[in-house]
Amino acid sequence: MAEITLDGIGKIYPDGTRAVGELDLTILDGEFLVFVGPSGCGKTTALRMIAGLEEITEGTISIGDRIVNDVQPKDRDIAMVFQNYALYPHMTVRDNMAFGLKLRKFKKDEINRRVGDAAEILEITDYLDRKPKALSGGQRQRVAMGRAIVREPAAFLMDEPLSNLDAKLRVQMRAELERLSARLRTTTVYVTHDQVEAMTLGDRVAVLRPVSALRPYNLQQVGPPTELFDSPVNLFVAGFIGSPAMNLMYGTLENRGQDVWLKAGEYEIKVHQRSLEAHPGLEKRMNDELVVGIRPHSLEAASVAGPDEERTLRVTVEVTEMLGAETFVHFSGKRPPVMTPDIEELLADTGQDASSLGDTSIFIARVSADAQVRRGDEVDLIVDTAKLHFFDPATGDRIGVKQAAEVGG
């Protein structure tokens, strides 16, 4: 195992396009770190630079105590798992897993030991004499991981290894990957565009976004999944992390005696002291227009949570999604949707145009199935005002934390 250090690395292509900029990050020995972000954010390019498959334009990469900028991929003591498995179709599973060891002139007994141990860990011992075409997608991915494991490398690099699997199998393989990571404790860098995958797998998650002329760096925030979820540093992270996404609206804060109230369109709710303490300096922004974020799980039906006049939103249910133990409730507010460069960038990644949203904001509440909410119902939703998020609409930064630029570079 080894620590991986990225010291100001950058990638500029011959045509002048910058893919990665000012990326400073230390991946700890034995850590499982996930790069996540939309298309074009530089996550795969960064991974390929660590692997030695892309030349580094700026900065240095170290694996352990060795700078590897000019070290060939085969000499970096890393193993890579690709999205498309990259198995040799004419070889058996056993031969696929052993191939790299044979090239490195390992003794036959050592090869058999490593292949056998990896096959047992991945539960593919019964498939060792089959060829890839006789395996399911999940089994092929296990073979690809087995081929990496037998190397016993200092680090694993994984480039969207589960993206070709169906939804049910992805969930199963995520759980198996987590167990495998806990067992091997090998330093792992994992790339995905799926934020659910990132949040469930990563010891820490690094959120990246595409570089721009005003923002020549990719990294927005890095930390444990709960930190990104509970304290996103800007609207980009807030909008990208969480499923369903955070509800965002414009609003103002008002002092009313000893209390602070949030006014957002037709809604007025009393803000819990904990939300104020989580945003140092917020007291200086009274009566300023702010962007307010409410996670869907911070909304519950009054029929379940109990009535609370100071924290109630009365809404008309437009769509429901019944998911067994919980229900997603969609409702709208008669106010323009929050639209900042951060949000426009997130919309563009999903193929949406900001101009198509009109003057109505759509929100989602995640309520208990016991609420028995139906389309067309008028429902009182209780807001957990201890978990509100406040952002500067001009910069997109969370109020009370360091600017996003300080996080990225």
Short mmCIF file of C-alpha atoms in Angstrom, two decimals:
data_model
loop_
_atom_site.label_atom_id
_atom_site.label_comp_id
_atom_site.label_asym_id
_atom_site.label_seq_id
_atom_site.Cartn_x
_atom_site.Cartn_y
_atom_site.Cartn_z
CA MET A 1 0.00 0.00 0.00
CA ALA A 2 1.06 3.61 -0.49
CA GLU A 3 0.03 7.21 -0.14
CA ILE A 4 -0.64 9.05 -3.42
CA THR A 5 0.11 12.78 -3.55
CA LEU A 6 -1.09 15.10 -6.31
CA ASP A 7 0.84 18.36 -6.07
CA GLY A 8 -0.61 21.06 -8.33
CA ILE A 9 -1.10 18.69 -11.24
CA GLY A 10 -2.57 19.99 -14.46
CA LYS A 11 -3.34 18.75 -17.95
CA ILE A 12 -3.43 21.01 -21.00
CA TYR A 13 -3.94 19.41 -24.42
CA PRO A 14 -2.04 20.61 -27.52
CA ASP A 15 -5.05 22.63 -28.70
CA GLY A 16 -4.97 24.63 -25.47
CA THR A 17 -7.88 22.87 -23.76
CA ARG A 18 -7.33 22.55 -20.02
CA ALA A 19 -8.79 19.34 -18.59
CA VAL A 20 -7.25 19.46 -15.12
CA GLY A 21 -5.97 22.46 -13.20
CA GLU A 22 -4.26 23.08 -9.88
CA LEU A 23 -5.25 19.72 -8.41
CA ASP A 24 -3.76 19.35 -4.93
CA LEU A 25 -4.78 16.21 -3.08
CA THR A 26 -3.30 13.56 -0.82
CA ILE A 27 -4.86 10.08 -0.95
CA LEU A 28 -3.98 8.36 2.30
CA ASP A 29 -2.39 4.94 2.62
CA GLY A 30 -5.21 2.38 2.52
CA GLU A 31 -7.88 4.98 1.76
CA PHE A 32 -10.74 4.53 -0.72
CA LEU A 33 -11.09 7.92 -2.44
CA VAL A 34 -13.71 8.63 -5.09
CA PHE A 35 -13.51 11.25 -7.84
CA VAL A 36 -17.05 12.27 -8.77
CA GLY A 37 -18.45 14.95 -11.04
CA PRO A 38 -20.26 15.61 -14.30
CA SER A 39 -18.94 14.88 -17.78
CA GLY A 40 -15.82 16.83 -18.67
CA CYS A 41 -14.78 17.58 -15.08
CA GLY A 42 -11.36 15.93 -15.44
CA LYS A 43 -11.90 12.94 -13.15
CA THR A 44 -10.86 10.27 -15.66
CA THR A 45 -7.98 12.42 -16.93
CA ALA A 46 -6.68 12.78 -13.37
CA LEU A 47 -6.92 9.03 -12.87
CA ARG A 48 -5.07 8.36 -16.12
CA MET A 49 -2.32 10.77 -15.06
CA ILE A 50 -1.88 8.81 -11.83
CA ALA A 51 -1.70 5.63 -13.90
CA GLY A 52 0.81 7.13 -16.33
CA LEU A 53 -1.54 6.81 -19.30
CA GLU A 54 -1.71 10.62 -19.72
CA GLU A 55 1.30 12.92 -19.67
CA ILE A 56 1.36 15.51 -16.88
CA THR A 57 1.54 19.11 -18.04
CA GLU A 58 2.01 20.67 -14.61
CA GLY A 59 2.84 19.57 -11.08
CA THR A 60 4.03 16.26 -9.67
CA ILE A 61 2.51 12.92 -8.70
CA SER A 62 4.05 10.78 -5.98
CA ILE A 63 3.22 7.19 -5.10
CA GLY A 64 4.71 6.47 -1.71
CA ASP A 65 7.92 8.50 -1.47
CA ARG A 66 8.67 8.32 -5.21
CA ILE A 67 7.80 10.97 -7.80
CA VAL A 68 6.41 9.08 -10.79
CA ASN A 69 5.95 11.77 -13.45
CA ASP A 70 8.46 10.09 -15.74
CA VAL A 71 7.93 6.49 -14.57
CA GLN A 72 6.33 4.09 -17.06
CA PRO A 73 2.85 2.76 -16.11
CA LYS A 74 4.14 -0.79 -15.68
CA ASP A 75 6.69 0.41 -13.15
CA ARG A 76 4.31 2.46 -10.95
CA ASP A 77 3.14 -0.51 -8.88
CA ILE A 78 -0.53 0.19 -9.59
CA ALA A 79 -3.31 -1.98 -11.02
CA MET A 80 -6.15 -0.54 -13.07
CA VAL A 81 -9.72 -1.80 -13.47
CA PHE A 82 -11.46 -0.48 -16.58
CA GLN A 83 -15.10 0.16 -17.44
CA ASN A 84 -15.14 -2.39 -20.28
CA TYR A 85 -13.40 -5.25 -18.35
CA ALA A 86 -10.64 -5.57 -21.02
CA LEU A 87 -10.52 -9.38 -20.76
CA TYR A 88 -8.85 -11.59 -23.35
CA PRO A 89 -11.76 -13.53 -24.93
CA HIS A 90 -9.63 -16.54 -25.98
CA MET A 91 -8.24 -17.10 -22.48
CA THR A 92 -9.87 -18.78 -19.50
CA VAL A 93 -10.59 -16.81 -16.34
CA ARG A 94 -7.54 -18.40 -14.76
CA ASP A 95 -5.28 -17.35 -17.63
CA ASN A 96 -6.74 -13.83 -17.73
CA MET A 97 -5.97 -13.38 -14.05
CA ALA A 98 -2.50 -14.90 -14.36
CA PHE A 99 -1.43 -13.15 -17.56
CA GLY A 100 0.23 -10.13 -15.96
CA LEU A 101 2.09 -12.28 -13.47
CA LYS A 102 3.42 -14.49 -16.25
CA LEU A 103 4.74 -11.45 -18.09
CA ARG A 104 6.57 -10.48 -14.92
CA LYS A 105 8.17 -13.96 -14.74
CA PHE A 106 6.51 -15.03 -11.46
CA LYS A 107 6.99 -18.67 -10.54
CA LYS A 108 4.11 -21.01 -11.31
CA ASP A 109 3.43 -21.86 -7.66
CA GLU A 110 3.22 -18.18 -6.74
CA ILE A 111 0.90 -17.49 -9.69
CA ASN A 112 -1.40 -20.35 -8.69
CA ARG A 113 -1.46 -19.15 -5.07
CA ARG A 114 -2.34 -15.57 -5.99
CA VAL A 115 -4.99 -16.56 -8.53
CA GLY A 116 -6.53 -19.04 -6.11
CA ASP A 117 -6.61 -16.52 -3.27
CA ALA A 118 -8.15 -13.80 -5.43
CA ALA A 119 -10.73 -16.19 -6.88
CA GLU A 120 -11.75 -17.22 -3.36
CA ILE A 121 -12.08 -13.60 -2.23
CA LEU A 122 -14.25 -12.78 -5.26
CA GLU A 123 -16.17 -16.07 -5.17
CA ILE A 124 -15.27 -17.01 -8.75
CA THR A 125 -13.33 -20.23 -8.04
CA ASP A 126 -15.95 -22.28 -9.92
CA TYR A 127 -15.45 -20.17 -13.05
CA LEU A 128 -11.65 -20.36 -13.38
CA ASP A 129 -11.76 -22.70 -16.37
CA ARG A 130 -14.47 -20.82 -18.23
CA LYS A 131 -13.93 -18.21 -20.91
CA PRO A 132 -15.36 -14.65 -20.57
CA LYS A 133 -18.17 -15.25 -23.06
CA ALA A 134 -19.64 -17.83 -20.66
CA LEU A 135 -19.85 -15.30 -17.82
CA SER A 136 -22.39 -12.67 -16.86
CA GLY A 137 -21.45 -8.98 -16.73
CA GLY A 138 -21.04 -9.12 -12.97
CA GLN A 139 -18.83 -12.19 -13.18
CA ARG A 140 -16.66 -10.57 -15.86
CA GLN A 141 -16.19 -7.53 -13.65
CA ARG A 142 -15.10 -9.79 -10.79
CA VAL A 143 -12.51 -11.34 -13.10
CA ALA A 144 -11.25 -7.88 -14.04
CA MET A 145 -10.93 -7.04 -10.35
CA GLY A 146 -9.27 -10.39 -9.72
CA ARG A 147 -6.67 -9.61 -12.36
CA ALA A 148 -5.89 -6.42 -10.42
CA ILE A 149 -5.86 -8.11 -7.01
CA VAL A 150 -3.31 -10.79 -7.98
CA ARG A 151 -0.82 -8.03 -8.69
CA GLU A 152 -0.87 -7.09 -4.97
CA PRO A 153 -0.16 -3.49 -6.04
CA ALA A 154 0.49 -0.38 -3.97
CA ALA A 155 -2.78 1.08 -5.30
CA PHE A 156 -5.88 0.23 -7.31
CA LEU A 157 -7.19 2.69 -9.92
CA MET A 158 -10.79 2.05 -11.00
CA ASP A 159 -12.43 3.87 -13.91
CA GLU A 160 -16.25 3.53 -13.65
CA PRO A 161 -16.02 -0.26 -13.26
CA LEU A 162 -19.74 -0.74 -12.57
CA SER A 163 -21.26 1.50 -15.23
CA ASN A 164 -21.93 -1.36 -17.69
CA LEU A 165 -23.98 -3.34 -15.15
CA ASP A 166 -27.75 -3.17 -14.70
CA ALA A 167 -29.15 -1.28 -11.70
CA LYS A 168 -29.73 -4.30 -9.46
CA LEU A 169 -26.29 -5.75 -10.14
CA ARG A 170 -24.63 -2.37 -9.55
CA VAL A 171 -26.11 -2.26 -6.05
CA GLN A 172 -24.86 -5.80 -5.36
CA MET A 173 -21.39 -5.07 -6.73
CA ARG A 174 -21.15 -1.84 -4.71
CA ALA A 175 -21.66 -3.85 -1.55
CA GLU A 176 -19.07 -6.42 -2.65
CA LEU A 177 -16.58 -3.69 -3.52
CA GLU A 178 -17.02 -2.17 -0.07
CA ARG A 179 -16.38 -5.53 1.60
CA LEU A 180 -13.37 -6.10 -0.66
CA SER A 181 -11.94 -2.68 0.18
CA ALA A 182 -12.35 -3.31 3.92
CA ARG A 183 -10.59 -6.65 3.58
CA LEU A 184 -7.64 -5.57 1.42
CA ARG A 185 -7.16 -1.99 2.71
CA THR A 186 -5.25 -1.15 -0.45
CA THR A 187 -5.14 2.50 -1.48
CA THR A 188 -7.88 2.93 -4.09
CA VAL A 189 -8.79 5.80 -6.41
CA TYR A 190 -12.22 5.29 -7.96
CA VAL A 191 -13.85 7.37 -10.71
CA THR A 192 -17.61 7.61 -11.17
CA HIS A 193 -20.25 10.04 -12.42
CA ASP A 194 -22.80 8.42 -10.07
CA GLN A 195 -22.98 10.39 -6.82
CA VAL A 196 -24.89 7.59 -5.06
CA GLU A 197 -22.01 5.23 -5.89
CA ALA A 198 -19.54 7.82 -4.65
CA MET A 199 -21.35 8.38 -1.36
CA THR A 200 -21.75 4.69 -0.58
CA LEU A 201 -18.19 3.62 -1.45
CA GLY A 202 -15.81 6.42 -0.56
CA ASP A 203 -13.95 6.96 2.69
CA ARG A 204 -13.64 10.42 1.21
CA VAL A 205 -15.20 11.91 -1.92
CA ALA A 206 -13.63 14.57 -4.13
CA VAL A 207 -16.18 16.59 -6.12
CA LEU A 208 -14.81 17.95 -9.40
CA ARG A 209 -16.27 20.29 -12.00
CA PRO A 210 -15.05 21.42 -15.42
CA VAL A 211 -12.46 24.21 -15.42
CA SER A 212 -13.29 27.62 -16.88
CA ALA A 213 -11.55 30.92 -17.53
CA LEU A 214 -12.79 32.26 -14.19
CA ARG A 215 -12.13 29.02 -12.32
CA PRO A 216 -8.92 27.30 -13.49
CA TYR A 217 -9.24 24.44 -10.99
CA ASN A 218 -11.43 21.32 -10.79
CA LEU A 219 -11.60 20.38 -7.14
CA GLN A 220 -14.59 21.88 -5.31
CA GLN A 221 -14.67 19.94 -2.06
CA VAL A 222 -13.14 16.79 -0.62
CA GLY A 223 -14.23 15.07 2.56
CA PRO A 224 -16.22 12.21 4.05
CA PRO A 225 -19.61 11.65 2.35
CA THR A 226 -21.56 13.00 5.35
CA GLU A 227 -19.55 16.24 5.29
CA LEU A 228 -20.36 16.85 1.62
CA PHE A 229 -24.02 16.09 2.25
CA ASP A 230 -24.40 18.15 5.43
CA SER A 231 -22.06 21.06 4.64
CA PRO A 232 -21.61 21.58 0.87
CA VAL A 233 -19.20 24.48 0.26
CA ASN A 234 -21.11 25.85 -2.72
CA LEU A 235 -24.21 25.45 -4.84
CA PHE A 236 -22.44 23.16 -7.29
CA VAL A 237 -21.67 20.59 -4.59
CA ALA A 238 -25.09 21.11 -3.00
CA GLY A 239 -26.82 20.46 -6.31
CA PHE A 240 -24.67 17.51 -7.31
CA ILE A 241 -24.55 15.57 -4.02
CA GLY A 242 -27.81 14.09 -2.77
CA SER A 243 -30.60 12.10 -4.39
CA PRO A 244 -33.12 13.61 -4.85
CA ALA A 245 -31.22 16.85 -5.19
CA MET A 246 -31.40 19.65 -2.65
CA ASN A 247 -34.40 21.97 -3.00
CA LEU A 248 -33.25 25.53 -3.67
CA MET A 249 -35.21 28.78 -3.41
CA TYR A 250 -34.61 32.48 -3.00
CA GLY A 251 -35.43 33.90 0.42
CA THR A 252 -34.62 36.55 3.01
CA LEU A 253 -34.03 36.40 6.75
CA GLU A 254 -35.75 38.74 9.20
CA ASN A 255 -35.20 39.43 12.89
CA ARG A 256 -38.43 39.19 14.85
CA GLY A 257 -37.64 39.84 18.48
CA GLN A 258 -35.26 37.12 19.66
CA ASP A 259 -36.04 34.91 16.68
CA VAL A 260 -35.00 34.75 13.01
CA TRP A 261 -37.58 33.94 10.37
CA LEU A 262 -37.12 32.91 6.76
CA LYS A 263 -39.43 34.43 4.19
CA ALA A 264 -39.46 32.66 0.81
CA GLY A 265 -42.36 33.60 -1.44
CA GLU A 266 -45.60 32.66 0.28
CA TYR A 267 -43.77 30.68 2.95
CA GLU A 268 -42.56 31.93 6.34
CA ILE A 269 -40.80 29.64 8.81
CA LYS A 270 -38.84 30.14 12.04
CA VAL A 271 -35.16 29.25 11.68
CA HIS A 272 -33.59 26.96 14.28
CA GLN A 273 -30.55 28.31 16.12
CA ARG A 274 -28.47 25.37 14.89
CA SER A 275 -28.79 26.53 11.26
CA LEU A 276 -27.66 30.02 12.24
CA GLU A 277 -24.63 28.65 14.09
CA ALA A 278 -23.70 26.49 11.08
CA HIS A 279 -23.34 29.64 8.92
CA PRO A 280 -21.03 32.11 10.73
CA GLY A 281 -21.67 35.67 9.57
CA LEU A 282 -25.26 34.96 8.56
CA GLU A 283 -26.45 37.56 11.08
CA LYS A 284 -24.88 40.22 8.84
CA ARG A 285 -27.03 39.15 5.90
CA MET A 286 -30.45 39.96 7.35
CA ASN A 287 -32.89 41.20 4.68
CA ASP A 288 -30.42 40.29 1.89
CA GLU A 289 -31.69 37.94 -0.81
CA LEU A 290 -30.07 34.55 -0.24
CA VAL A 291 -30.32 31.11 -1.78
CA VAL A 292 -31.87 28.70 0.72
CA GLY A 293 -31.39 24.94 0.49
CA ILE A 294 -33.64 22.29 2.03
CA ARG A 295 -32.85 18.60 1.60
CA PRO A 296 -35.91 16.48 0.68
CA HIS A 297 -35.39 14.37 3.81
CA SER A 298 -35.74 17.56 5.93
CA LEU A 299 -39.42 17.74 4.96
CA GLU A 300 -42.01 15.48 6.61
CA ALA A 301 -45.78 15.38 6.49
CA ALA A 302 -47.44 16.98 9.54
CA SER A 303 -49.62 13.88 9.88
CA VAL A 304 -46.43 11.97 10.77
CA ALA A 305 -44.20 14.63 12.35
CA GLY A 306 -46.97 16.39 14.27
CA PRO A 307 -48.21 19.96 13.68
CA ASP A 308 -45.88 22.92 14.10
CA GLU A 309 -47.21 26.28 12.89
CA GLU A 310 -43.77 27.89 12.96
CA ARG A 311 -42.25 25.35 10.54
CA THR A 312 -45.09 24.54 8.14
CA LEU A 313 -45.25 24.69 4.36
CA ARG A 314 -48.72 24.08 2.96
CA VAL A 315 -48.41 22.54 -0.51
CA THR A 316 -50.50 20.91 -3.18
CA VAL A 317 -49.20 17.50 -4.21
CA GLU A 318 -48.60 17.27 -7.96
CA VAL A 319 -46.76 13.94 -8.29
CA THR A 320 -46.01 11.09 -5.90
CA GLU A 321 -43.40 8.33 -6.17
CA MET A 322 -44.14 5.47 -3.79
CA LEU A 323 -40.93 3.67 -2.82
CA GLY A 324 -42.16 1.34 -0.10
CA ALA A 325 -40.99 2.85 3.20
CA GLU A 326 -41.06 6.40 1.85
CA THR A 327 -42.78 8.54 -0.74
CA PHE A 328 -41.31 11.32 -2.87
CA VAL A 329 -43.78 14.20 -3.00
CA HIS A 330 -43.40 16.71 -5.84
CA PHE A 331 -44.89 20.18 -5.47
CA SER A 332 -44.28 23.61 -6.99
CA GLY A 333 -43.84 27.15 -5.75
CA LYS A 334 -44.91 30.28 -7.56
CA ARG A 335 -41.46 31.82 -7.75
CA PRO A 336 -38.61 31.78 -10.28
CA PRO A 337 -36.24 28.81 -9.94
CA VAL A 338 -32.79 29.49 -8.52
CA MET A 339 -30.50 30.11 -11.46
CA THR A 340 -26.79 30.73 -10.95
CA PRO A 341 -23.75 29.67 -13.01
CA ASP A 342 -23.41 26.65 -10.70
CA ILE A 343 -26.98 25.53 -11.33
CA GLU A 344 -26.80 26.22 -15.07
CA GLU A 345 -23.70 24.02 -15.26
CA LEU A 346 -25.48 21.18 -13.46
CA LEU A 347 -28.53 21.52 -15.72
CA ALA A 348 -26.36 21.45 -18.84
CA ASP A 349 -24.83 18.17 -17.71
CA THR A 350 -28.32 16.61 -17.64
CA GLY A 351 -29.24 18.06 -21.04
CA GLN A 352 -31.58 20.71 -19.64
CA ASP A 353 -31.79 24.36 -20.62
CA ALA A 354 -32.37 26.95 -17.90
CA SER A 355 -34.77 28.87 -20.18
CA SER A 356 -37.13 25.86 -20.29
CA LEU A 357 -37.88 25.99 -16.56
CA GLY A 358 -40.21 29.00 -16.70
CA ASP A 359 -41.22 30.92 -13.57
CA THR A 360 -42.20 27.96 -11.42
CA SER A 361 -39.90 26.11 -9.03
CA ILE A 362 -40.34 22.37 -8.53
CA PHE A 363 -39.54 20.88 -5.12
CA ILE A 364 -39.42 17.37 -3.66
CA ALA A 365 -40.15 16.14 -0.13
CA ARG A 366 -39.22 12.68 1.07
CA VAL A 367 -41.98 11.73 3.49
CA SER A 368 -42.93 8.57 5.33
CA ALA A 369 -45.20 6.16 3.48
CA ASP A 370 -47.42 6.32 6.58
CA ALA A 371 -48.47 9.81 5.48
CA GLN A 372 -50.49 8.17 2.67
CA VAL A 373 -50.13 11.22 0.44
CA ARG A 374 -51.87 11.26 -2.93
CA ARG A 375 -51.78 13.46 -5.98
CA GLY A 376 -54.03 16.48 -5.61
CA ASP A 377 -53.93 16.45 -1.80
CA GLU A 378 -53.23 19.65 0.10
CA VAL A 379 -50.59 18.70 2.64
CA ASP A 380 -48.79 20.43 5.49
CA LEU A 381 -45.06 19.72 5.39
CA ILE A 382 -42.95 20.31 8.49
CA VAL A 383 -39.44 21.65 7.83
CA ASP A 384 -36.49 20.56 9.95
CA THR A 385 -35.17 24.13 10.24
CA ALA A 386 -32.07 22.93 12.10
CA LYS A 387 -30.80 21.64 8.73
CA LEU A 388 -31.23 24.62 6.43
CA HIS A 389 -28.45 25.69 4.04
CA PHE A 390 -27.71 29.28 3.02
CA PHE A 391 -25.69 30.40 -0.01
CA ASP A 392 -24.61 33.70 -1.52
CA PRO A 393 -26.55 34.07 -4.81
CA ALA A 394 -23.74 36.10 -6.40
CA THR A 395 -20.84 33.71 -5.74
CA GLY A 396 -22.70 30.45 -5.09
CA ASP A 397 -20.59 29.89 -1.96
CA ARG A 398 -22.00 28.62 1.32
CA ILE A 399 -22.21 31.43 3.82
CA GLY A 400 -19.72 31.02 6.64
CA VAL A 401 -17.11 28.80 4.95
CA LYS A 402 -13.95 29.47 2.97
CA GLN A 403 -14.47 30.45 -0.61
CA ALA A 404 -14.57 27.59 -3.12
CA ALA A 405 -11.41 28.96 -4.78
CA GLU A 406 -9.48 28.29 -1.59
CA VAL A 407 -10.67 24.69 -1.66
CA GLY A 408 -9.60 24.15 -5.26
CA GLY A 409 -6.25 25.84 -5.27
#
